[in-house]
Coordinates of C-alpha atoms in Angstrom, one line a residue:
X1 CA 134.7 58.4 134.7
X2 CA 135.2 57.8 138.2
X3 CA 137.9 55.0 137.6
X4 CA 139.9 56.8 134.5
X5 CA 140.5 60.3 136.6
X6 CA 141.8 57.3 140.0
X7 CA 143.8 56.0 137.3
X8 CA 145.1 59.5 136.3
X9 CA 146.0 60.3 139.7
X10 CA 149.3 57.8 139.9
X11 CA 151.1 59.7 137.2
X12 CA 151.1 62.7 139.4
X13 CA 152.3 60.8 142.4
X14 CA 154.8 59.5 140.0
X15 CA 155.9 62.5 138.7
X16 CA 156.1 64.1 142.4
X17 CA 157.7 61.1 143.9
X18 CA 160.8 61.3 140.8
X19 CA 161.1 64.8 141.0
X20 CA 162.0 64.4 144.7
X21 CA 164.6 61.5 143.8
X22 CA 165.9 63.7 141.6
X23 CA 166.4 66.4 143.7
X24 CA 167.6 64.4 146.6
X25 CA 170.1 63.0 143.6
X26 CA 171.2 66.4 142.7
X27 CA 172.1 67.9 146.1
X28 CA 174.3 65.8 147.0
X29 CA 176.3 65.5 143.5
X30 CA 176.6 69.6 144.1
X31 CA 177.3 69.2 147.6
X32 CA 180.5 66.8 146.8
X33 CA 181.7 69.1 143.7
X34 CA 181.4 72.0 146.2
X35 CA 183.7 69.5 148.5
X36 CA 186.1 69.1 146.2
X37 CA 187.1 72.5 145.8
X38 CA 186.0 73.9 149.7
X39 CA 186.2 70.5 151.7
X40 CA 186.6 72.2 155.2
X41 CA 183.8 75.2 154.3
X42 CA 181.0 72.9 152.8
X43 CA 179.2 72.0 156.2
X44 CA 180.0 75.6 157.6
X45 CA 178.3 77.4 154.5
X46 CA 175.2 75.2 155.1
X47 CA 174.4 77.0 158.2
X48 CA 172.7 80.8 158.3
X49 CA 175.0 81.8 161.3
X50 CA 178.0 80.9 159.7
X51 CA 177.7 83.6 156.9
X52 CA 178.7 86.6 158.9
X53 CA 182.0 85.4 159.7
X54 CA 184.0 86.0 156.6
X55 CA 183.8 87.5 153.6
X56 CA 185.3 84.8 150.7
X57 CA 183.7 82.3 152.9
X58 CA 180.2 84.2 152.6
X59 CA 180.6 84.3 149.2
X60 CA 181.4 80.8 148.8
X61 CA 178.4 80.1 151.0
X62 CA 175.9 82.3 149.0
X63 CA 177.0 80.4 146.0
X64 CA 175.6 77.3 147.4
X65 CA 172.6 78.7 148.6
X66 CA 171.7 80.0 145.7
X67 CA 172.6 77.2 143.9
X68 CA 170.2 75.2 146.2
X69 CA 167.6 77.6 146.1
X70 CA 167.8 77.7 142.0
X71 CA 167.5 73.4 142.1
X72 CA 164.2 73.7 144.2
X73 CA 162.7 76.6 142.6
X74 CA 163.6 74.2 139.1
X75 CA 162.3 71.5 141.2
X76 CA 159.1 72.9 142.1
X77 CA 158.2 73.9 138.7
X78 CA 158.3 70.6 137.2
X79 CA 155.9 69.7 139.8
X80 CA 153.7 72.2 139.4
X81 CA 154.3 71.2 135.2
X82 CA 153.2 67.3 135.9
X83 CA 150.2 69.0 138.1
X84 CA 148.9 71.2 135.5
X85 CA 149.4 68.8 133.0
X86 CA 147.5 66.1 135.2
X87 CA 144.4 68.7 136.3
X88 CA 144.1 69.1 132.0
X89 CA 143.8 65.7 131.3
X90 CA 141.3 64.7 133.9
X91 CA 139.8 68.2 132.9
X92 CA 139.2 66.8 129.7
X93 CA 137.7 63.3 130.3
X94 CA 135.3 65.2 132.9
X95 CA 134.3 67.6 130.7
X96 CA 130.5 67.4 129.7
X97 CA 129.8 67.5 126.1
X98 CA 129.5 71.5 124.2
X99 CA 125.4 70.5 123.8
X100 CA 125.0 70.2 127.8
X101 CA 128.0 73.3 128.1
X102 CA 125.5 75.2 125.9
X103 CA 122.6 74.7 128.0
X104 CA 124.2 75.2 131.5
X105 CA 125.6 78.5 130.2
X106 CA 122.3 79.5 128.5
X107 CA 120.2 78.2 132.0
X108 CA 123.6 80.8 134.1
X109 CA 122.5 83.4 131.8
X110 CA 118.8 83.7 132.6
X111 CA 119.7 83.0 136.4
X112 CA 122.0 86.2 135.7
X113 CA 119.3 88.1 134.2
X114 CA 116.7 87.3 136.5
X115 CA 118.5 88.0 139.5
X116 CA 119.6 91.6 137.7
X117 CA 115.8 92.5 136.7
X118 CA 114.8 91.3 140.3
X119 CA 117.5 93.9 141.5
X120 CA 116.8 96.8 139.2
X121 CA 112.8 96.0 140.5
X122 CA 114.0 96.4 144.0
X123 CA 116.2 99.6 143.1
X124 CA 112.6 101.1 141.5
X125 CA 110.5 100.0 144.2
X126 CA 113.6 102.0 147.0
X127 CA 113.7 105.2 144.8
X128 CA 110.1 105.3 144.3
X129 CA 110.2 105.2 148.5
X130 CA 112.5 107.3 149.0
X131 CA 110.8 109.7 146.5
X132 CA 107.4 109.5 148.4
X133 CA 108.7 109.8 151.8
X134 CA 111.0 112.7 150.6
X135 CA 107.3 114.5 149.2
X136 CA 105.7 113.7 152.5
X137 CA 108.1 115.4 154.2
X138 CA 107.6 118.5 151.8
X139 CA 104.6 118.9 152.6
X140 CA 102.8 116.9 149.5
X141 CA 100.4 114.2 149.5
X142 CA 101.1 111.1 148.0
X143 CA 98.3 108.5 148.9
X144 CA 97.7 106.7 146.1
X145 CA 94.3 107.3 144.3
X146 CA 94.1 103.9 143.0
X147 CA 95.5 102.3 140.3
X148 CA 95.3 102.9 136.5
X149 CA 93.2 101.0 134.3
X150 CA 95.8 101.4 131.6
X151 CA 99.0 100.6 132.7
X152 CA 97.5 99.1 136.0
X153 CA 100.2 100.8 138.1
X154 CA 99.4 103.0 141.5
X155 CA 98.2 106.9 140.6
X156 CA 99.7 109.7 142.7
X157 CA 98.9 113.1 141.8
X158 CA 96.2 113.6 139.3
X159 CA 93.6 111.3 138.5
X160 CA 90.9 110.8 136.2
X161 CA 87.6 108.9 136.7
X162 CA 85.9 107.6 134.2
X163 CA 83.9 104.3 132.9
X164 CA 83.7 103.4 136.5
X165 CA 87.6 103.1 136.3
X166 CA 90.5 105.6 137.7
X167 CA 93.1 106.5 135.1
X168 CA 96.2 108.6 134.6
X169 CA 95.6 111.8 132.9
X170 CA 98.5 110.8 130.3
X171 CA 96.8 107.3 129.8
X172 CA 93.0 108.6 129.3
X173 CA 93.1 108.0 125.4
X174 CA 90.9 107.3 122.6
X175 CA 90.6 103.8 121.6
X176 CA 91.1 104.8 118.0
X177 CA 93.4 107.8 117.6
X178 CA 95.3 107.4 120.8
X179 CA 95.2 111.4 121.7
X180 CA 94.8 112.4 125.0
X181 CA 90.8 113.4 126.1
X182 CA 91.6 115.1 129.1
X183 CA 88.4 117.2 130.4
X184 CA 87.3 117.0 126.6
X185 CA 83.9 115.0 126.0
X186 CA 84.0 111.7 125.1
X187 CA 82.1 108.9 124.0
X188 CA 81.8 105.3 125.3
X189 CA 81.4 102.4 123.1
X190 CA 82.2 98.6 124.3
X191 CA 83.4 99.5 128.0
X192 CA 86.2 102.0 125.6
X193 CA 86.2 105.8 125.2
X194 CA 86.4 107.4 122.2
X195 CA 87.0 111.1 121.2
X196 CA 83.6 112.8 119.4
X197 CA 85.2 112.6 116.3
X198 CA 86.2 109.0 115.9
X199 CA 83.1 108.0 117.7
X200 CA 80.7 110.2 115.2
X201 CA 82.9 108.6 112.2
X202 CA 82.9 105.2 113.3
X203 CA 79.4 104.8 115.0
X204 CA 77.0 107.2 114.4
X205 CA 74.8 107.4 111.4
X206 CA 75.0 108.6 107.9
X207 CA 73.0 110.4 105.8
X208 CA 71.8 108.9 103.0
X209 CA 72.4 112.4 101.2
X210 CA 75.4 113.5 101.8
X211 CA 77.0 110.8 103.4
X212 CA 78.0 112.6 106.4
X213 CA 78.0 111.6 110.2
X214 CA 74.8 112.6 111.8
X215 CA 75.4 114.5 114.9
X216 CA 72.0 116.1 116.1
X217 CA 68.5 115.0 114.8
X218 CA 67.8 112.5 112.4
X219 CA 65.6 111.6 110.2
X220 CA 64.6 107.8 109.4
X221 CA 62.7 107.0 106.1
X222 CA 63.1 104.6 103.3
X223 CA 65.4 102.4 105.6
X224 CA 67.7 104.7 105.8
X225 CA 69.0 107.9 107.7
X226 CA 69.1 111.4 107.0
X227 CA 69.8 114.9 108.3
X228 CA 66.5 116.8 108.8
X229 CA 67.8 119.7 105.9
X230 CA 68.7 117.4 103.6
X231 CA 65.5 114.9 103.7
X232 CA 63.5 116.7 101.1
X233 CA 61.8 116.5 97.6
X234 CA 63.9 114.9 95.0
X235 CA 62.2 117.2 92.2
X236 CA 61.6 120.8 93.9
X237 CA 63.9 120.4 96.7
X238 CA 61.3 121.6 99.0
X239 CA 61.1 120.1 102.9
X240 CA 58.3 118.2 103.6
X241 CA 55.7 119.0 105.4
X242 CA 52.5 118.0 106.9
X243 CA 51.5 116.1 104.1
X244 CA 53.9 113.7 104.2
X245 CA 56.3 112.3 101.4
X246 CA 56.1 109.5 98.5
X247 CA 58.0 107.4 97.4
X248 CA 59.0 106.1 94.1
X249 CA 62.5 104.6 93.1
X250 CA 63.7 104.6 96.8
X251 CA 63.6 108.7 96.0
X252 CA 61.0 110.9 98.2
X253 CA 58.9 113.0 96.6
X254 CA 56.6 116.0 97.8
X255 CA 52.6 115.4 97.1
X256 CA 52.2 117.5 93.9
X257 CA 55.5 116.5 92.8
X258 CA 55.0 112.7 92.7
X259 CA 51.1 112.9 91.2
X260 CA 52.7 115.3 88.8
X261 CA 55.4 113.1 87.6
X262 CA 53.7 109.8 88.1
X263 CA 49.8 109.7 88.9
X264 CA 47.5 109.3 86.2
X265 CA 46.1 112.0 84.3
X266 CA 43.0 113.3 83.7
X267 CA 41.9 113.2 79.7
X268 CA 39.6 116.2 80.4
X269 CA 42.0 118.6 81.8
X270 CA 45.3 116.7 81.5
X271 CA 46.3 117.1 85.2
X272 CA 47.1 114.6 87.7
X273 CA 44.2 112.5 89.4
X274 CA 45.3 112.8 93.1
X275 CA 41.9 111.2 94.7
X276 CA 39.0 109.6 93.4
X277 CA 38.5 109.5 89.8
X278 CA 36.2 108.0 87.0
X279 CA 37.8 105.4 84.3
X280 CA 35.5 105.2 81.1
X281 CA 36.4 105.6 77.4
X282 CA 39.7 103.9 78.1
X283 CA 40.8 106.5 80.0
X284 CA 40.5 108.4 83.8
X285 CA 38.9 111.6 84.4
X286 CA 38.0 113.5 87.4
X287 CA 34.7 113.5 88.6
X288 CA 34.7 117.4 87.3
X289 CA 35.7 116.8 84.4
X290 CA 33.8 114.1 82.8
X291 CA 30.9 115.8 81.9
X292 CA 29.5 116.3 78.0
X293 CA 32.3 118.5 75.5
X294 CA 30.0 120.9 74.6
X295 CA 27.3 121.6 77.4
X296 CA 30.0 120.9 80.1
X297 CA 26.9 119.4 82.3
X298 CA 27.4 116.2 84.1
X299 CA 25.7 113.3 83.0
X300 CA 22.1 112.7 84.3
X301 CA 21.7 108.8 85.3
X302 CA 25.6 107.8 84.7
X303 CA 24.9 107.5 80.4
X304 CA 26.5 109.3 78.2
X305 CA 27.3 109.2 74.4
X306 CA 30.7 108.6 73.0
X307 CA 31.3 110.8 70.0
X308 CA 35.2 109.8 68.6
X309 CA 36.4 109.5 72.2
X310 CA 34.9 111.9 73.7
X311 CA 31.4 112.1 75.9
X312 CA 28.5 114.0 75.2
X313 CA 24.8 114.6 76.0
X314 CA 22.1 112.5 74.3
X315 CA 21.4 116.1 72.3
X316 CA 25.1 117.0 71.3
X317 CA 26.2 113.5 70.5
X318 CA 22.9 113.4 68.0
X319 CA 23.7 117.4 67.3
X320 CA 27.0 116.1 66.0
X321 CA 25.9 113.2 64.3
X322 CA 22.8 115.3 62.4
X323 CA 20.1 113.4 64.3
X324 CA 18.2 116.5 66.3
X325 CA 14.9 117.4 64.8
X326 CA 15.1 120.8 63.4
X327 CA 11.3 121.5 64.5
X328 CA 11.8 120.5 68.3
X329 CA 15.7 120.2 68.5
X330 CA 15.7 116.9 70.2
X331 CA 17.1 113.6 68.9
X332 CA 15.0 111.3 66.6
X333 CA 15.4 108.0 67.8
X334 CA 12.2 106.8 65.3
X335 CA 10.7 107.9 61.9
X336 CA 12.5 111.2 60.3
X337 CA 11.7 113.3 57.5
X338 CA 14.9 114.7 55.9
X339 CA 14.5 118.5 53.9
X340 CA 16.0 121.8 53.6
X341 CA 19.7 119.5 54.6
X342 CA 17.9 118.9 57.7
X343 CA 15.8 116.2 59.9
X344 CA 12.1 116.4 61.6
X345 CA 10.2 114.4 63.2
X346 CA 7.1 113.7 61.1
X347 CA 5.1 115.5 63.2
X348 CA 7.0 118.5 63.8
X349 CA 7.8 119.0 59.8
X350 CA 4.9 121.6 59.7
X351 CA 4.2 125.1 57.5
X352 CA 5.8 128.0 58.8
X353 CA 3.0 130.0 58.6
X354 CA -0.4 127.9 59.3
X355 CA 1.5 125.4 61.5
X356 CA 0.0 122.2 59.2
X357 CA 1.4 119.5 59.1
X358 CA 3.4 118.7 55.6
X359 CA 2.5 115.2 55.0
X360 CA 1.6 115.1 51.3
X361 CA 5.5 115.5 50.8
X362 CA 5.5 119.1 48.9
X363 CA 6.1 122.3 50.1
X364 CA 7.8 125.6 49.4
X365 CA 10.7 126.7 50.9
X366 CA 11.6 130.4 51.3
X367 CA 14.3 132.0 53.4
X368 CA 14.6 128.6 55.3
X369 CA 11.2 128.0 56.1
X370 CA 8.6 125.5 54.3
X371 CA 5.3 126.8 53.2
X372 CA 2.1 125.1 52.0
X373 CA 1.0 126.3 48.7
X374 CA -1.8 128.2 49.6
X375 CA -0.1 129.7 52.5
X376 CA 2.8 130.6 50.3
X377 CA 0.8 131.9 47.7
X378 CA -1.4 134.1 49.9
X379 CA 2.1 135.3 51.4
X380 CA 4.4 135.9 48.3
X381 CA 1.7 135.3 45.1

């Protein structure tokens, strides 16, 4: 590149050296025409001194001056044409390529803007002197506080402390709705404050009832959370109390509620068996109530008699079955004797009137009552 602008620079010598010829060629041809016409005036006109002398001769002198002054002004032109001509071609073997024009422009441009950012920085940081020095003067303090946690510039003026931080009142948000909390209460969570609302809907607990945030007291069963007025019997609706609650489905249930709806029941009485109870006949009964149908007394020695599913006494299971002696109403567990549609023992089978015992196997009956011949015939002969 070097060697093609040297190269470059002989034309415009050239060009400067013949446009000198030229003009040296020229002044003289109009020099000699001016001769031709003027020969005594030509030398005369040449000098400044001469002009004042006369007027025709001044004329004739102007003429050639100005004719002179036109050739160099022509003159210098076509120089300054070769130059220009010259500076563009060299301009154009110099030039970088548009790739490297590109880049020096775009690398100008951000010089540009950095020094401009840099100034309008500088112009801040003067106004925001002036501005403090102007307060000072006033009368109004304007040490700075700190500096805010938010947008981590100084704080003059009111300040808020919180978290163990100092911010502008403007900049003391919530994390999650972005409104101003001010002197309201708030709530931390993560080293971030959050206004009671957002925190109560994002953090707290729900209830398991009513799905709502839980604010106060709490109640925790079942795994889960619930506000104390709505943790109550799933059947009455009752609160619990001192007795406590069961559970069945993941639903609580009050004591009488549950062993109502799901405990066992008694066959004696058909209601729930909440404690101890007694299985036998295929089903449970409470102590109470499994005691003989018809008597209604318990059981003496744990044995009873089961009369189509039901328990009775040894004498009202053999009552209902026909087996009681009709002399001494007790069961006959051996020999019988079977008259008047009902059962004796052998011994007790005796005449109603003489109290002997009817073994021969005939008697007379009257009103219910067996006789023995003579006593019936001494009594209704």
């Amino acid at each position: 590149m070097g060697k093609l602008i040297q190269e470059r620079d002989n034309p415009i010598a050239r060009c400067a050296a013949r446009a000198s010829s030229r003009a040296m060629h020229y002044l003289p041809t109009c020099r000699t025409a001016c001769r031709g016409s003027r020969p005594s005036r030509s030398m005369e006109l040449s000098s400044p001194s001469s002009s004042s002398n006369n007027n025709s001769n001044g004329s004739n002198g102007a003429y050639d001056q100005q004719y002179s002054t036109g050739q160099q002004q022509q003159q210098q032109q076509q120089l300054q044409h070769h130059q220009h001509q010259h500076q563009q071609q060299v301009t154009d073997y110099a030039q970088p390529n548009r790739g490297t024009q590109q880049q020096a422009h775009l690398t100008q441009t951000i010089e540009e803007t950095t020094i401009v950012e840099d100034s309008r920085e500088d112009q801040l940081d003067c106004m925001l002197g002036n501005l403090q020095a102007n307060m000072s003067r006033q009368g109004v303090n304007t040490v700075q506080k700190g500096c805010c946690n938010a947008c981590e510039k100084p704080i003059v003026g009111q300040v808020i402390t919180a978290l163990g931080k100092t911010w502008h009142p403007e900049h003391f948000t919530c994390n999650h709705c972005s409104q101003e909390l001010g002197t309201r209460n708030f709530f931390e969570r993560d080293g971030f404050p959050y206004c009671e609302p957002d925190y109560h809907n994002l953090f707290s607990p729900r209830c398991a009832y009513c799905n709502g945030a839980i604010l106060d007291k709490c109640v925790t069963a079942l795994d889960k959370t619930w506000h104390t007025e709505h943790f109550f019997c799933a059947q009455c609706g009752q609160q619990f109390g001192e007795d406590g609650f069961h559970e069945r489905d993941g639903k609580p249930y009050c004591r009488n509620d549950y062993f109502e709806m799901f405990a066992p029941k008694c066959n004696g009485c058909n209601r729930a068996i909440m404690e101890n109870y007694i299985s036998a006949l295929n089903s449970q009964w409470h102590p109470d109530c499994f005691v003989c149908r018809d008597c209604r007394q318990p059981f003496q020695g744990g044995s009873f008699f089961d009369h189509e599913g039901l328990p009775y006494c040894e004498t009202h299971y053999h009552a209902k079955r026909g087996s009681l002696c009709a002399g001494c109403s007790k069961p006959i567990t051996g020999r019988c004797i079977t008259a008047m549609f009902k059962k004796f023992h052998p011994e007790h089978f005796v005449c109603a009137f003489c109290l002997k015992q009817l073994n021969k196997g005939t008697f007379k009956e009257q009103k219910d009552k067996p006789y023995c011949h003579a006593c019936f015939d001494k009594i209704f002969g």
